[in-house]
Amino acid sequence: MLLVYASKTGNVARFVERLPLPKRRILDGGERVEVPCLLVTYTTGFGQVPPEVVRFVEGNRPFIKGVAASGNRNWGQNFARAADLLSARYGLPVLLKFELSGTEKDRLRFLAAVAALEENHALP
């Protein structure tokens, strides 16, 4: 499945680079996809969704099958909150919330979540 991601500081980019899936980076949110994809984003400010990610989701919602977000645990309840906000607003399942660029355990948990999502929804 295609991974579409936004990375501001490089943490999300480092996370997705370790995944054996095709990738496409969100630059301004105007990018379009026509295949099922998973969204991986950073959390900005004090728990907000980056504006380019909102634009991307608004233009591609039917193709987005799940979301994961990076954050910093120092933000407390706002840790990786972008995933929670996107889930609440667009009905996307949260596949993973990880700190900074994630760990090997996070990578394995994400791949397991992707496999479960594909199995449960018969996604390509």
mmCIF file of C-alpha atoms in Angstrom, residues 24-122:
data_model
loop_
_atom_site.group_PDB
_atom_site.id
_atom_site.type_symbol
_atom_site.label_atom_id
_atom_site.label_comp_id
_atom_site.label_asym_id
_atom_site.label_seq_id
_atom_site.Cartn_x
_atom_site.Cartn_y
_atom_site.Cartn_z
ATOM 1 C CA ARG A 24 5.093 9.755 -1.654
ATOM 2 C CA ARG A 25 5.839 12.957 0.243
ATOM 3 C CA ILE A 26 3.261 15.703 0.802
ATOM 4 C CA LEU A 27 4.796 19.069 0.009
ATOM 5 C CA ASP A 28 1.952 21.592 -0.203
ATOM 6 C CA GLY A 29 -1.137 19.416 0.146
ATOM 7 C CA GLY A 30 -2.101 19.776 -3.493
ATOM 8 C CA GLU A 31 -0.841 16.300 -4.324
ATOM 9 C CA ARG A 32 -3.456 13.816 -5.529
ATOM 10 C CA VAL A 33 -3.655 10.043 -5.249
ATOM 11 C CA GLU A 34 -5.969 7.586 -6.939
ATOM 12 C CA VAL A 35 -5.059 4.444 -5.023
ATOM 13 C CA PRO A 36 -5.615 3.396 -1.406
ATOM 14 C CA CYS A 37 -3.009 4.952 0.839
ATOM 15 C CA LEU A 38 -1.971 5.438 4.440
ATOM 16 C CA LEU A 39 -1.156 8.855 5.828
ATOM 17 C CA VAL A 40 1.792 9.442 8.164
ATOM 18 C CA THR A 41 2.127 12.951 9.543
ATOM 19 C CA TYR A 42 3.838 15.035 12.150
ATOM 20 C CA THR A 43 1.988 17.013 14.800
ATOM 21 C CA THR A 44 2.598 20.748 14.796
ATOM 22 C CA GLY A 45 2.191 23.543 17.305
ATOM 23 C CA PHE A 46 0.634 22.228 20.473
ATOM 24 C CA GLY A 47 -1.250 19.313 18.956
ATOM 25 C CA GLN A 48 -2.472 20.590 15.579
ATOM 26 C CA VAL A 49 -2.636 18.973 12.155
ATOM 27 C CA PRO A 50 -0.247 20.621 9.683
ATOM 28 C CA PRO A 51 -2.098 22.796 7.126
ATOM 29 C CA GLU A 52 -0.656 20.932 4.124
ATOM 30 C CA VAL A 53 -1.953 17.664 5.591
ATOM 31 C CA VAL A 54 -5.463 19.104 5.992
ATOM 32 C CA ARG A 55 -5.371 20.206 2.318
ATOM 33 C CA PHE A 56 -4.182 16.764 1.259
ATOM 34 C CA VAL A 57 -6.883 14.938 3.225
ATOM 35 C CA GLU A 58 -9.623 17.262 1.953
ATOM 36 C CA GLY A 59 -8.622 16.462 -1.634
ATOM 37 C CA ASN A 60 -8.007 12.743 -1.215
ATOM 38 C CA ARG A 61 -10.244 11.502 1.608
ATOM 39 C CA PRO A 62 -11.810 8.544 -0.264
ATOM 40 C CA PHE A 63 -8.371 6.975 -0.783
ATOM 41 C CA ILE A 64 -6.955 7.408 2.746
ATOM 42 C CA LYS A 65 -7.433 4.226 4.756
ATOM 43 C CA GLY A 66 -5.620 5.051 7.989
ATOM 44 C CA VAL A 67 -3.369 7.540 9.748
ATOM 45 C CA ALA A 68 -0.270 7.506 11.940
ATOM 46 C CA ALA A 69 1.376 10.486 13.589
ATOM 47 C CA SER A 70 4.639 11.448 15.149
ATOM 48 C CA GLY A 71 4.936 13.651 18.200
ATOM 49 C CA ASN A 72 6.872 14.352 21.347
ATOM 50 C CA ARG A 73 5.772 12.799 24.640
ATOM 51 C CA ASN A 74 6.686 16.056 26.400
ATOM 52 C CA TRP A 75 3.421 17.439 24.961
ATOM 53 C CA GLY A 76 1.434 15.199 27.316
ATOM 54 C CA GLN A 77 -2.147 14.731 26.104
ATOM 55 C CA ASN A 78 -1.245 16.499 22.842
ATOM 56 C CA PHE A 79 1.296 13.783 21.974
ATOM 57 C CA ALA A 80 0.839 12.878 18.275
ATOM 58 C CA ARG A 81 -2.598 14.486 18.506
ATOM 59 C CA ALA A 82 -2.729 15.066 14.739
ATOM 60 C CA ALA A 83 -3.740 11.398 14.381
ATOM 61 C CA ASP A 84 -6.579 11.812 16.886
ATOM 62 C CA LEU A 85 -7.857 14.974 15.209
ATOM 63 C CA LEU A 86 -7.788 13.445 11.730
ATOM 64 C CA SER A 87 -9.522 10.345 13.058
ATOM 65 C CA ALA A 88 -12.277 12.374 14.710
ATOM 66 C CA ARG A 89 -12.827 14.702 11.759
ATOM 67 C CA TYR A 90 -12.572 12.249 8.868
ATOM 68 C CA GLY A 91 -13.271 8.860 10.449
ATOM 69 C CA LEU A 92 -9.786 7.517 9.781
ATOM 70 C CA PRO A 93 -8.501 4.672 11.937
ATOM 71 C CA VAL A 94 -5.387 5.551 13.953
ATOM 72 C CA LEU A 95 -2.755 2.950 13.116
ATOM 73 C CA LEU A 96 0.039 4.246 15.340
ATOM 74 C CA LYS A 97 1.242 7.187 17.391
ATOM 75 C CA PHE A 98 5.019 7.273 17.742
ATOM 76 C CA GLU A 99 7.624 9.539 19.269
ATOM 77 C CA LEU A 100 9.981 11.486 16.998
ATOM 78 C CA SER A 101 11.225 9.071 14.292
ATOM 79 C CA GLY A 102 9.961 5.959 16.073
ATOM 80 C CA THR A 103 11.700 2.806 17.188
ATOM 81 C CA GLU A 104 12.066 -0.624 15.631
ATOM 82 C CA LYS A 105 9.140 -1.738 17.793
ATOM 83 C CA ASP A 106 7.046 1.140 16.361
ATOM 84 C CA ARG A 107 7.989 0.102 12.831
ATOM 85 C CA LEU A 108 6.880 -3.471 13.500
ATOM 86 C CA ARG A 109 3.656 -2.321 15.170
ATOM 87 C CA PHE A 110 2.877 -0.118 12.151
ATOM 88 C CA LEU A 111 3.478 -2.961 9.698
ATOM 89 C CA ALA A 112 1.247 -5.244 11.783
ATOM 90 C CA ALA A 113 -1.498 -2.585 11.784
ATOM 91 C CA VAL A 114 -1.194 -2.233 7.997
ATOM 92 C CA ALA A 115 -1.450 -6.003 7.546
ATOM 93 C CA ALA A 116 -4.531 -6.160 9.789
ATOM 94 C CA LEU A 117 -6.145 -3.270 7.929
ATOM 95 C CA GLU A 118 -5.496 -4.918 4.561
ATOM 96 C CA GLU A 119 -6.851 -8.243 5.799
ATOM 97 C CA ASN A 120 -9.993 -6.786 7.373
ATOM 98 C CA HIS A 121 -10.835 -4.553 4.428
ATOM 99 C CA ALA A 122 -9.458 -6.595 1.526
#
